[in-house]
XYZ file of C-alpha atoms in Angstrom:
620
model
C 123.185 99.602 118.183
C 122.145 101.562 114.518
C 124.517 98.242 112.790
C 122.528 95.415 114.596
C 119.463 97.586 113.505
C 120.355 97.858 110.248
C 121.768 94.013 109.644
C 118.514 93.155 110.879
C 116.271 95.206 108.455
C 118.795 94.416 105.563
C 118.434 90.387 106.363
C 114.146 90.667 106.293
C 114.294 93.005 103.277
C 115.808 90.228 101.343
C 119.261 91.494 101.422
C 121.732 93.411 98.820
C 121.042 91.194 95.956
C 116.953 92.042 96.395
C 117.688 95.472 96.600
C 117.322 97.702 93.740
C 117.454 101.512 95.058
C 117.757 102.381 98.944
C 117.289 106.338 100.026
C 115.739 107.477 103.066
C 114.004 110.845 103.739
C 113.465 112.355 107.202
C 111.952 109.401 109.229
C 112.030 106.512 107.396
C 114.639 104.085 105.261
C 112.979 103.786 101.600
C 113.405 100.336 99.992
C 112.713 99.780 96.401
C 113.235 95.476 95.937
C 113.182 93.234 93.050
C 111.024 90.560 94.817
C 108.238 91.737 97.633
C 107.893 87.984 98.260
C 111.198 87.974 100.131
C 110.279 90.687 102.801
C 109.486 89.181 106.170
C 107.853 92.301 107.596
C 106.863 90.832 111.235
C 110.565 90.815 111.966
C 110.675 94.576 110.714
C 108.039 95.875 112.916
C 108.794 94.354 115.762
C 112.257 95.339 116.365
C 113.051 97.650 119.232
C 113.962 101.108 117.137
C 111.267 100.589 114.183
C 108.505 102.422 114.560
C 106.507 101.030 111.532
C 106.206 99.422 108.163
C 104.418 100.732 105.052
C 103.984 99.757 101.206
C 103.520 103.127 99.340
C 104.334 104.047 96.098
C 105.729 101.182 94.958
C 108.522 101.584 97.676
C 108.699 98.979 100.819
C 109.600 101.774 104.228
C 110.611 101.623 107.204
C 109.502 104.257 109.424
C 112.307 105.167 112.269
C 111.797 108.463 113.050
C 115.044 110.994 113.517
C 117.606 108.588 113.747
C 117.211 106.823 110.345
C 120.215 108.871 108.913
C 122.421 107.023 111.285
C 120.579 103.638 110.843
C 120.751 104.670 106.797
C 124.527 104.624 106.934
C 125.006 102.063 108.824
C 123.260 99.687 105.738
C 124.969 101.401 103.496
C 128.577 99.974 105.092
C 127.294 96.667 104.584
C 126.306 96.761 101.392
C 128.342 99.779 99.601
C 127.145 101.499 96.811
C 123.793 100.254 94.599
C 123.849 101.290 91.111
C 120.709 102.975 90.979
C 118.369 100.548 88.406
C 115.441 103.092 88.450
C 113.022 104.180 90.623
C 109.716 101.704 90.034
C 107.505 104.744 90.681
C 108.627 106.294 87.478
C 107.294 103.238 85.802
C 104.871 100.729 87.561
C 103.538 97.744 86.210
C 100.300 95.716 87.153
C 98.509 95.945 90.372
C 100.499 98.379 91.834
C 100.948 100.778 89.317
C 97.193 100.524 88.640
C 96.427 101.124 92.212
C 98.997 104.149 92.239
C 97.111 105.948 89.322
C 93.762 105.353 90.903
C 94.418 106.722 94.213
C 96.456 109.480 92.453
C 93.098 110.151 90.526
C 90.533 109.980 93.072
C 92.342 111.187 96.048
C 92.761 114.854 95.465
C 88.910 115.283 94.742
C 87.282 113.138 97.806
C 86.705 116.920 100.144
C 84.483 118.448 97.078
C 82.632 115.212 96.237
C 82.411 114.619 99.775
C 81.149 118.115 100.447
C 78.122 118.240 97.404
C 77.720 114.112 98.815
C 77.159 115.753 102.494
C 74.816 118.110 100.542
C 72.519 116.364 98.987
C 72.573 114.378 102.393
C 71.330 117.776 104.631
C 68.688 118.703 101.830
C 67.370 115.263 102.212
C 66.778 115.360 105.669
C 65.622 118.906 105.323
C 62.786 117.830 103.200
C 61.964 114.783 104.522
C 61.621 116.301 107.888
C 60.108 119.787 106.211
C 62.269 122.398 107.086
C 62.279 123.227 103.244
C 60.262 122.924 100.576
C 61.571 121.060 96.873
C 59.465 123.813 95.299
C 61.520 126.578 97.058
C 64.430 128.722 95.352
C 66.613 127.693 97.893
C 66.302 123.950 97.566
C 66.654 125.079 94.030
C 70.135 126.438 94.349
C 71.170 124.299 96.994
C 70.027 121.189 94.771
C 72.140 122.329 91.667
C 75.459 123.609 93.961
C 75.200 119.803 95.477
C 75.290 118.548 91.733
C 77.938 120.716 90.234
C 80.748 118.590 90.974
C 79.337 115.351 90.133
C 77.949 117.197 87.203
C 81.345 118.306 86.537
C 82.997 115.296 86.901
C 84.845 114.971 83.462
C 86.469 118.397 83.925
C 87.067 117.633 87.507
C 88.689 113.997 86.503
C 91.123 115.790 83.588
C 92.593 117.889 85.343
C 93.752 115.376 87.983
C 94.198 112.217 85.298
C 96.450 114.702 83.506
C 98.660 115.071 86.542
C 98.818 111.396 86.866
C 99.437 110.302 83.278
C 102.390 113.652 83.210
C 100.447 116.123 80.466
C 99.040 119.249 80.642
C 96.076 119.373 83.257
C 94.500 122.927 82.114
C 94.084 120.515 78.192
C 92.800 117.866 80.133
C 90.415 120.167 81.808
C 89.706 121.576 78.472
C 88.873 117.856 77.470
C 87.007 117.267 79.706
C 84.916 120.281 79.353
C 84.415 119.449 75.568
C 82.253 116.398 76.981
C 80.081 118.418 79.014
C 79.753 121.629 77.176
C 76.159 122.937 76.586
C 75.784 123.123 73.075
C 76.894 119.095 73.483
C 74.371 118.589 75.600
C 71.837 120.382 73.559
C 72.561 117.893 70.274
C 71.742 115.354 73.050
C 68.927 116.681 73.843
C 67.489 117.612 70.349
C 67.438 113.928 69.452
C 68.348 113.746 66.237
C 71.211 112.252 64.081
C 74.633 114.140 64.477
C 77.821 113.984 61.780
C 81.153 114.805 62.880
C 83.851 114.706 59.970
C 81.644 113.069 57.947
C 80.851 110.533 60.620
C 77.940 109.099 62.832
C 78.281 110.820 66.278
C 76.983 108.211 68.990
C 75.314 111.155 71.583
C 76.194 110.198 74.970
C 75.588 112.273 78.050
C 78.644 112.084 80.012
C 78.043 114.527 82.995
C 79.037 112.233 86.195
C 80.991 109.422 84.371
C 84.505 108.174 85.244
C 85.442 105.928 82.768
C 85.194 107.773 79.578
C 87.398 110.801 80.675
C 90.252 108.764 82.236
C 90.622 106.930 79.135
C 90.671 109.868 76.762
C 93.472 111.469 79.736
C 95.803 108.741 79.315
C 95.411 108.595 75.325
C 96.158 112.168 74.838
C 99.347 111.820 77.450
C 100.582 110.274 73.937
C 98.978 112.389 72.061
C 100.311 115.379 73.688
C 104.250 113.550 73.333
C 103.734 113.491 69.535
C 102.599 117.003 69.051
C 105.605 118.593 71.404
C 107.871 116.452 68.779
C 106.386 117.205 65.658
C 106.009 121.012 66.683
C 108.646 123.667 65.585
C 110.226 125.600 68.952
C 109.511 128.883 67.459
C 105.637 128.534 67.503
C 105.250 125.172 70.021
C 103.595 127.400 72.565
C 100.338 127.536 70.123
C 100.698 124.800 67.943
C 101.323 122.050 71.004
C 98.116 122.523 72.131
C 96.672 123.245 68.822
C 97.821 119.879 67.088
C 96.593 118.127 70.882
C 93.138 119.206 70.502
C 92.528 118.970 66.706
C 93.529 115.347 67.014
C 91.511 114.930 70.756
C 88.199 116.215 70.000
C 87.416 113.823 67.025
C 89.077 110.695 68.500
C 87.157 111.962 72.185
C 83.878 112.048 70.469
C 83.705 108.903 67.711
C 85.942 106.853 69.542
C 87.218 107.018 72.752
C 84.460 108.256 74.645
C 81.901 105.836 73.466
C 84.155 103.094 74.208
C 84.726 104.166 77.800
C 80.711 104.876 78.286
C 80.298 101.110 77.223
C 83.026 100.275 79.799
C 81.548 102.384 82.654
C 77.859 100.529 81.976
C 79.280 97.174 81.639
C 81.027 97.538 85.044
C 77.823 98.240 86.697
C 76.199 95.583 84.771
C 78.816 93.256 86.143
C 78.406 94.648 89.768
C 74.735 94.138 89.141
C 75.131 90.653 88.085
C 76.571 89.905 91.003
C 74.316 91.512 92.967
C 71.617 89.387 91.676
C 72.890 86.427 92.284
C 74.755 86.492 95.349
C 73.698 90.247 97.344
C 75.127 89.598 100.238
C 78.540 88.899 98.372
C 80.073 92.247 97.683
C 79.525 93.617 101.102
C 80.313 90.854 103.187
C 83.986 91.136 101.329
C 84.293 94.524 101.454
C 83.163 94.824 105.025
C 85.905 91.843 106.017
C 88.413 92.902 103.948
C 88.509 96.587 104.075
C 91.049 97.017 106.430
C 93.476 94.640 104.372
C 92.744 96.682 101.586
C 94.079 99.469 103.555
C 97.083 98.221 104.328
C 98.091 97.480 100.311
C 96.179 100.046 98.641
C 94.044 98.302 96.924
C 90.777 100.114 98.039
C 91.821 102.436 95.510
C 90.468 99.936 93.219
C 87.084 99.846 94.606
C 86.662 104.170 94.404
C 86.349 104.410 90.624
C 83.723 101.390 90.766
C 81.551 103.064 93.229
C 81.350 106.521 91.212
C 80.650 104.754 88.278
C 77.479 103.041 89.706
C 76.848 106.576 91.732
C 76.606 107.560 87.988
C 75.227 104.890 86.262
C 72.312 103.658 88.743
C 72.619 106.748 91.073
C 73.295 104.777 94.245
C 76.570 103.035 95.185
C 76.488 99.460 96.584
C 79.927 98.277 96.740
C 81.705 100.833 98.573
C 79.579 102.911 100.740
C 78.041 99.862 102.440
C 81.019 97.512 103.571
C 83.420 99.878 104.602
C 80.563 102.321 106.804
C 80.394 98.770 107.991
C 84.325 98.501 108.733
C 85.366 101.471 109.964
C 82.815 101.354 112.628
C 83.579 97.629 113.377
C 87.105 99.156 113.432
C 86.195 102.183 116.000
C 83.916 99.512 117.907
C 87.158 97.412 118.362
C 90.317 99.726 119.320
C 87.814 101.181 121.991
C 87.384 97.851 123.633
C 91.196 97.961 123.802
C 91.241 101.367 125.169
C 89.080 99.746 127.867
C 90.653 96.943 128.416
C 93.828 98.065 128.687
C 96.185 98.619 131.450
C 98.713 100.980 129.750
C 97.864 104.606 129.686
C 99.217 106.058 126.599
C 97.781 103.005 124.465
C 94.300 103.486 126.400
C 94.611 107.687 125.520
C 95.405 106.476 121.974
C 92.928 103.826 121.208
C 90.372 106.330 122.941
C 90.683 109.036 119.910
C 91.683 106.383 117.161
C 88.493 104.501 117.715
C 86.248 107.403 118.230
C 87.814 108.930 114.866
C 87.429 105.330 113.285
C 83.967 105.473 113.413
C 83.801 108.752 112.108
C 85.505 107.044 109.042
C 89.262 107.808 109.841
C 90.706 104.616 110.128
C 94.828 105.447 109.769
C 95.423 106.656 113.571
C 93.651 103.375 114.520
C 95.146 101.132 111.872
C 98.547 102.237 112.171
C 98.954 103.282 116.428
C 97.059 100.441 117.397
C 95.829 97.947 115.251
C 98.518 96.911 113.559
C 100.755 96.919 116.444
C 98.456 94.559 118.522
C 97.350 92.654 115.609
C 94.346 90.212 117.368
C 92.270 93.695 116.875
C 92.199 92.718 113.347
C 90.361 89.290 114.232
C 87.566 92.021 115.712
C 87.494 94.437 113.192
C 87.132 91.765 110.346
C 84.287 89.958 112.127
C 82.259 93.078 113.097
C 82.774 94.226 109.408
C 81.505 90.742 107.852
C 78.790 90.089 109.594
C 77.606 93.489 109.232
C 78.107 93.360 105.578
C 76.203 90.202 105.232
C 73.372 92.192 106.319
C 74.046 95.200 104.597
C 73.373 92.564 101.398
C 70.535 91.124 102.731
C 68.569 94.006 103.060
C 70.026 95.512 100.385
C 71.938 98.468 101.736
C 72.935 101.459 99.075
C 74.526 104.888 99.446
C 73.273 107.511 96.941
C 75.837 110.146 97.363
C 79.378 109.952 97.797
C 81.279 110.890 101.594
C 83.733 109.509 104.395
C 81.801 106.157 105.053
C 81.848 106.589 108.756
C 78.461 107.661 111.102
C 79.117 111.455 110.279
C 77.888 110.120 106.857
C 74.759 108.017 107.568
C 72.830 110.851 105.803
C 73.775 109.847 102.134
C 72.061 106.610 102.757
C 68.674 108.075 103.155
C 66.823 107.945 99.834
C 63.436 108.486 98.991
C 62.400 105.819 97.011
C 64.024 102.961 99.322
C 62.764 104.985 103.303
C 64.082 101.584 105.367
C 67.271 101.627 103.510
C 68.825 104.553 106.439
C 67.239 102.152 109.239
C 68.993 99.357 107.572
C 72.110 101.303 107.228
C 72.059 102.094 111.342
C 71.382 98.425 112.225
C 74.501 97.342 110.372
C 76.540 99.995 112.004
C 74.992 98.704 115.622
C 76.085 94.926 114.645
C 79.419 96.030 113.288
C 79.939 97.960 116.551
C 78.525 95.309 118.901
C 80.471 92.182 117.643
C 83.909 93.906 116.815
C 83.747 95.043 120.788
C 82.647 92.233 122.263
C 85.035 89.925 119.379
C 88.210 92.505 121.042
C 87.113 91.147 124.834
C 86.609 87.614 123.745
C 90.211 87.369 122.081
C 91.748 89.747 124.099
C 95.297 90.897 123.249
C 98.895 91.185 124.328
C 98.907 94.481 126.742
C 102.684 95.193 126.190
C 102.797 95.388 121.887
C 106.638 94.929 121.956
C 106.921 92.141 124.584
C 108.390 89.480 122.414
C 110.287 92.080 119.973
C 114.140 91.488 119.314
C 116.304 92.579 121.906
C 117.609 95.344 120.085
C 118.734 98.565 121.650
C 119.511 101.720 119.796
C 121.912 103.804 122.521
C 121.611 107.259 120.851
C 124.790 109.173 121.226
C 124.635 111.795 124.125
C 123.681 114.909 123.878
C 124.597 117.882 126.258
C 121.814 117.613 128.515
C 119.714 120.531 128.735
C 117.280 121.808 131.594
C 114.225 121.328 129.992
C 111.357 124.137 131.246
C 109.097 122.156 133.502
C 107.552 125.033 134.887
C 105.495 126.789 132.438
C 104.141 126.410 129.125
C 106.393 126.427 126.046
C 104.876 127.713 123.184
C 105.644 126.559 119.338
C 104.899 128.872 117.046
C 103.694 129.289 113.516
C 105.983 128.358 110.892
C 104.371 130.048 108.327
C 101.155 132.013 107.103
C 98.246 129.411 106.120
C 95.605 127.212 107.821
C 96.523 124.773 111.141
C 95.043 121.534 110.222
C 94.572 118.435 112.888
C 97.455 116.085 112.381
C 95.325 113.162 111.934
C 94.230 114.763 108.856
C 97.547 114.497 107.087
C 97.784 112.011 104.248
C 100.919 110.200 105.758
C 100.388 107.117 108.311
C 103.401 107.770 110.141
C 102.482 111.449 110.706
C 98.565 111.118 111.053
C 99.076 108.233 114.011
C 101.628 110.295 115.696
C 103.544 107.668 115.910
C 106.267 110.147 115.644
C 105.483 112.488 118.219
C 102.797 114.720 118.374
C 102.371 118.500 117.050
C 100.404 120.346 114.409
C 100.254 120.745 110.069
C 99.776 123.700 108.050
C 98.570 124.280 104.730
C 101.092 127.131 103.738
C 99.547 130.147 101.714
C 103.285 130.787 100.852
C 106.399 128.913 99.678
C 108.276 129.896 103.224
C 108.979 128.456 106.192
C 109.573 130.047 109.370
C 111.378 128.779 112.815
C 108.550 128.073 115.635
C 111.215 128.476 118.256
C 114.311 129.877 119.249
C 117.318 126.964 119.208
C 119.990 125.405 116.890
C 119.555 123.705 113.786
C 120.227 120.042 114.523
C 120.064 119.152 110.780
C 118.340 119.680 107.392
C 118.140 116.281 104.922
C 119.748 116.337 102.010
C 116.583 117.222 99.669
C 115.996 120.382 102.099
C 112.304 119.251 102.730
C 112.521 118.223 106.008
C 114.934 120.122 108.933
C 115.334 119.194 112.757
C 115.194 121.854 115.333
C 116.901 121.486 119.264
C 115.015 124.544 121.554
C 116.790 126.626 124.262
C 114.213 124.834 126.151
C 115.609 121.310 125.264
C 112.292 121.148 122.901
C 112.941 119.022 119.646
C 111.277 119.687 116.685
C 110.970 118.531 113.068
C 109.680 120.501 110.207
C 108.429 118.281 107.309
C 107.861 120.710 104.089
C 104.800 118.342 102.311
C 104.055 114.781 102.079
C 106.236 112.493 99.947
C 108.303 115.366 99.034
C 111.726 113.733 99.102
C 111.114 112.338 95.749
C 111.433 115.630 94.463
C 115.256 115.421 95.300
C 115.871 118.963 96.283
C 114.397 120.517 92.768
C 112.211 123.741 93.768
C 113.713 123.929 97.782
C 115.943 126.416 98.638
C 117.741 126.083 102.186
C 118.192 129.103 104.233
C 119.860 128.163 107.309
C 122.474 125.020 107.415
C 123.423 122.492 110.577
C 124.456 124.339 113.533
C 122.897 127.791 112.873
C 121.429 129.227 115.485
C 118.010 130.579 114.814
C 114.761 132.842 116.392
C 111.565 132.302 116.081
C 110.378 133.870 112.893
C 113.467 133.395 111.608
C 113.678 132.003 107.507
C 114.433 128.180 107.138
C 113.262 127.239 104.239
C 111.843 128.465 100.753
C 110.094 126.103 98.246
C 108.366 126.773 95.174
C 104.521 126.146 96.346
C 103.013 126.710 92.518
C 105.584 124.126 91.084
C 105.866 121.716 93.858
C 101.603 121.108 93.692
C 101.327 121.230 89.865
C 103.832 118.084 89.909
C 101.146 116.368 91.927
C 102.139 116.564 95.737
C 100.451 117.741 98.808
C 102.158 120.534 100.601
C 99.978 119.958 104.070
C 103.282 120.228 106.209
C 103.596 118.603 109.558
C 105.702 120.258 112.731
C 106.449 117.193 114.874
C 107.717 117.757 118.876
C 109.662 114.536 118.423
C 110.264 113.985 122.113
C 106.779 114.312 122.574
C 107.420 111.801 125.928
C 109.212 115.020 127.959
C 105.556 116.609 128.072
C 102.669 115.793 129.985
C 100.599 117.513 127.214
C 101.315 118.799 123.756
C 98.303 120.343 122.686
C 97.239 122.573 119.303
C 96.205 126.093 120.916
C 94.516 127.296 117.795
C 92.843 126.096 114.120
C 92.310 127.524 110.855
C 94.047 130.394 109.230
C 97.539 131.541 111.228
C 100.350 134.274 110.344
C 103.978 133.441 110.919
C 104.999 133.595 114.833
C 101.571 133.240 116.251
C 101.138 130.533 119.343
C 99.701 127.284 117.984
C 101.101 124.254 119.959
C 101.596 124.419 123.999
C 103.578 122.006 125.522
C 103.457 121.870 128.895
């Protein structure tokens, strides 16, 4: 039952007193506890009704799927009303906080630095192999479109600190454009003393750092506070940003970024240090340990360190390296299990997850089968050290940045180092090799919930409709935009299907459109997320963006409430697109067929860019 459920979660979660702030969105309870040390999370995930566990955002969540409402209430009778003591992702502290900002960062630009990465990658082999010439225009133009964003880094970086520290992004794109702006680069370049307000100007050349611009970003988030205060409301629209730059550009040039260009070199001095003495260290650990770092986030600590030497030394040898190393070691692993395995929807899942693992997607493997199995782990970390050991012996380097997975082996050719690609393949064979034959060795428990607690959720019943077995049902569009693969989306729960399968759009527009014809089982409270039950007994849920529920209903409109009944094309939802990705969140928005086990095959019919009511997903 949902109360046995719930008593169960509430007792490994710590219970009331460790329990600052409970919500839950559309598929899973959201936890936010005084003391992480008191979660016992193998009793979570293992309990007949929980789906999974994750740690994001400084919130502890249990993933459930449709029926956490009723599992939801059910905690709430036991332990009444919480005053609400704040929401920690408002204001984090430490490691996690930290780790927060840095993926919040980073994240958003990964597909263009992994694009001009790939780039510079393709001209490579282009010239080594001479398909083109370096004297040509066209390796010319190529060359410089592969540097812009790296070249463009502190502009790129401003705009997405300022999001993350809660100021203006256009100023901290303006900021950031200061740093690079040509007739800065030209005083560089001239060589010869510069005065600023009466001061020595130390000339440093900050195209493709990290350090300097993330520190000026978070100073003028202050800076930016004290001019809104000090500005009359009459002119604040011009003298805000007036007071914010008049006060920037000095401290950005005498103070702040010097001190973050000697920050940026002494981290890669440190890396280096370490490199000397010990090269096999750094990607032995990262190789082990990647998939650990996964799990809490921390890997977001690694990204920044990696650009910087990208920058610095223009090659990258603590994250490119170990975790190529891992997620292939990962891949090599979860398809041993989809070998070994006797079950055929764990054998059809570990067969994708580990192909895309190696291709440097590690969540549908991590999360569908890793995690649920757990020996896989054992594999995965042995593959990925002993690979990484030799990664450091041979000294193993990336020089561009990109998904560190074999689609990527290009950005480890270099000219100046020729064995360092061979190097980079051998590691990727070992990694491969041991975590397979590790996963056969240690073998693993073929049924993942064999020991879980006998608890039963008997879901209330439903009218039973015939469900159309004899013909294709087709799901539709739900708005105009581009169908992306739902392993793509940047939510665990969604990318492993672990939820059911279906599609996710990038809408062009702030509407959202029924995909079939059917009732309206129920819309959450914040109006991001609504459930759909088909004339055809198909059972959808719409998802409007990822995270979204902590925007609490502000900029969603609903158009339809529980119990309508609706037509494809019909209007469910409206949201304010601009507004809703300014404050920082994605809108890729998954359509889940969440009894995805009626089918024999739910499959995405077509890609790229849809309009509303065209046939995307068949189920058949």
């Amino acid at each position: 039952m949902y109360q046995e459920l719930g008593r169960l979660i509430l007792e490994n979660v710590g219970g009331k007193e460790n329990i600052s702030n409970v919500t839950h969105c559309a598929t899973r309870l959201r936890f936010n506890l005084k003391e992480c040390k008191k979660v016992n999370p193998d009793k979570i995930k293992v309990a007949k009704g929980v789906i999974g566990i994750a740690d994001s955002n400084g919130q502890f969540q249990v993933i459930i799927g449709s029926e956490v409402s009723k599992v939801y209430k059910e905690i709430i009778k036991i332990i009444g009303t919480i005053e609400n003591q704040g929401d920690s992702t408002d204001k984090k502290r430490g490691f996690v906080g930290f780790f927060e900002i840095i993926s919040g960062i980073f994240t958003p630009i990964l597909p263009p630095l992994t694009a001009a990465g790939m780039l510079k990658a393709v001209l490579v082999l282009a010239t080594t192999f001479g398909w083109l010439s370096r004297e040509s225009q066209t390796y010319y133009i190529f060359n410089f479109v592969a540097d812009t964003a790296f070249f463009l880094f502190p502009v790129i970086l401003g705009y997405t600190s300022a999001i993350k520290f809660k100021c203006n992004p256009y100023m901290g794109m303006l900021i950031g454009g200061i740093l690079v702006h040509p007739s800065y680069l030209a005083l560089i370049n001239a060589k010869e003393a510069v005065h600023f307000l009466g001061m020595p100007l130390k000339l440093v050349n900050y195209a493709s750092s990290v350090v300097p611009i993330i520190l000026i970003v978070y100073v003028m988030s202050f800076v930016e506070e004290f001019a809104d205060k000090v500005s009359p409301k009459f002119i604040k629209f011009f003298s805000k940003p007036l007071i914010t730059v008049l006060i920037m550009a000095p401290l950005s040039f005498l103070v702040l970024g010097p001190l973050g260009s000697i920050a940026g070199e002494g981290l890669a001095l440190g890396v280096q240090a370490i490199n000397g003495f010990a090269p096999w260290l750094i990607p032995v650990l990262v190789g082990a340990t990647s998939p650990l770092l996964v799990m809490i986030g921390m890997h977001y600590g690694l990204i920044p360190i990696g650009f910087n030497e990208l920058a610095v030394n223009g090659f990258d040898t603590v994250v490119g390296p170990g975790m190529l190393v891992s997620n292939v070691a990962h891949g090599g692993a979860i398809l041993a299990v989809s070998l070994k395995t006797k079950n055929r929807d764990l054998k059809q899942l570990a067969g994708s997850a580990g192909f895309t693992a190696c291709l440097g997607i590690t969540e549908p493997a991590m999360y569908g089968v890793t995690l649920k199995l757990k020996k896989p782990l054992i594999a995965v970390m042995l593959g990925g050290g002993l690979a990484g050991l030799y990664c450091g012996i041979m000294g193993v380097v990336r020089f561009s940045s990109g998904a560190p997975g074999l689609a990527s082996l290009p950005i480890f050719i270099g000219e100046a180092r020729p064995m360092n690609i061979i190097h980079a393949v051998i590691a990727c064979v070992i990694a491969f090799s041991v975590a397979f034959i590790s996963m056969f060795v240690i073998g693993f428990e073929d049924i993942p919930n064999e020991n879980s607690e006998n608890i039963e959720i008997d879901k209330e019943e439903k009218p039973k409709r015939e469900l159309v077995t004899d013909g294709v049902i087709q799901v539709k569009s739900i708005s105009r935009g581009e169908i992306i693969e739902l392993s793509s989306v940047k939510d665990d729960a969604f990318a492993s299907e672990s939820l059911g399968k279906g599609y996710a759009i990038v809408p062009e527009v702030g509407e959202i459109y029924s995909p079939i014809n059917g009732v309206v089982s129920s819309i959450f409270a914040t109006k991001h997320a609504i459930g759909l039950e088909g004339d055809d007994g198909t059972e959808i849920l719409i998802h409007v963006g990822i995270d979204t529920v902590r925007l609490n209903g502000e900029h969603f409109e609903s158009c339809v409430k529980e119990g309508d009944t609706v037509k494809a094309g019909d209007i469910l939802v409206k949201f304010d697109k601009e507004t809703v990705i300014k404050k920082g969140f994605d809108i890729s928005t998954p359509v889940i067929v969440t009894n995805t086990s009626d089918y024999t095959e739910v499959i995405v019919s077509k890609f790229g860019k849809v309009n509303v009511g065209e046939d995307v997903l068949a189920l058949a």
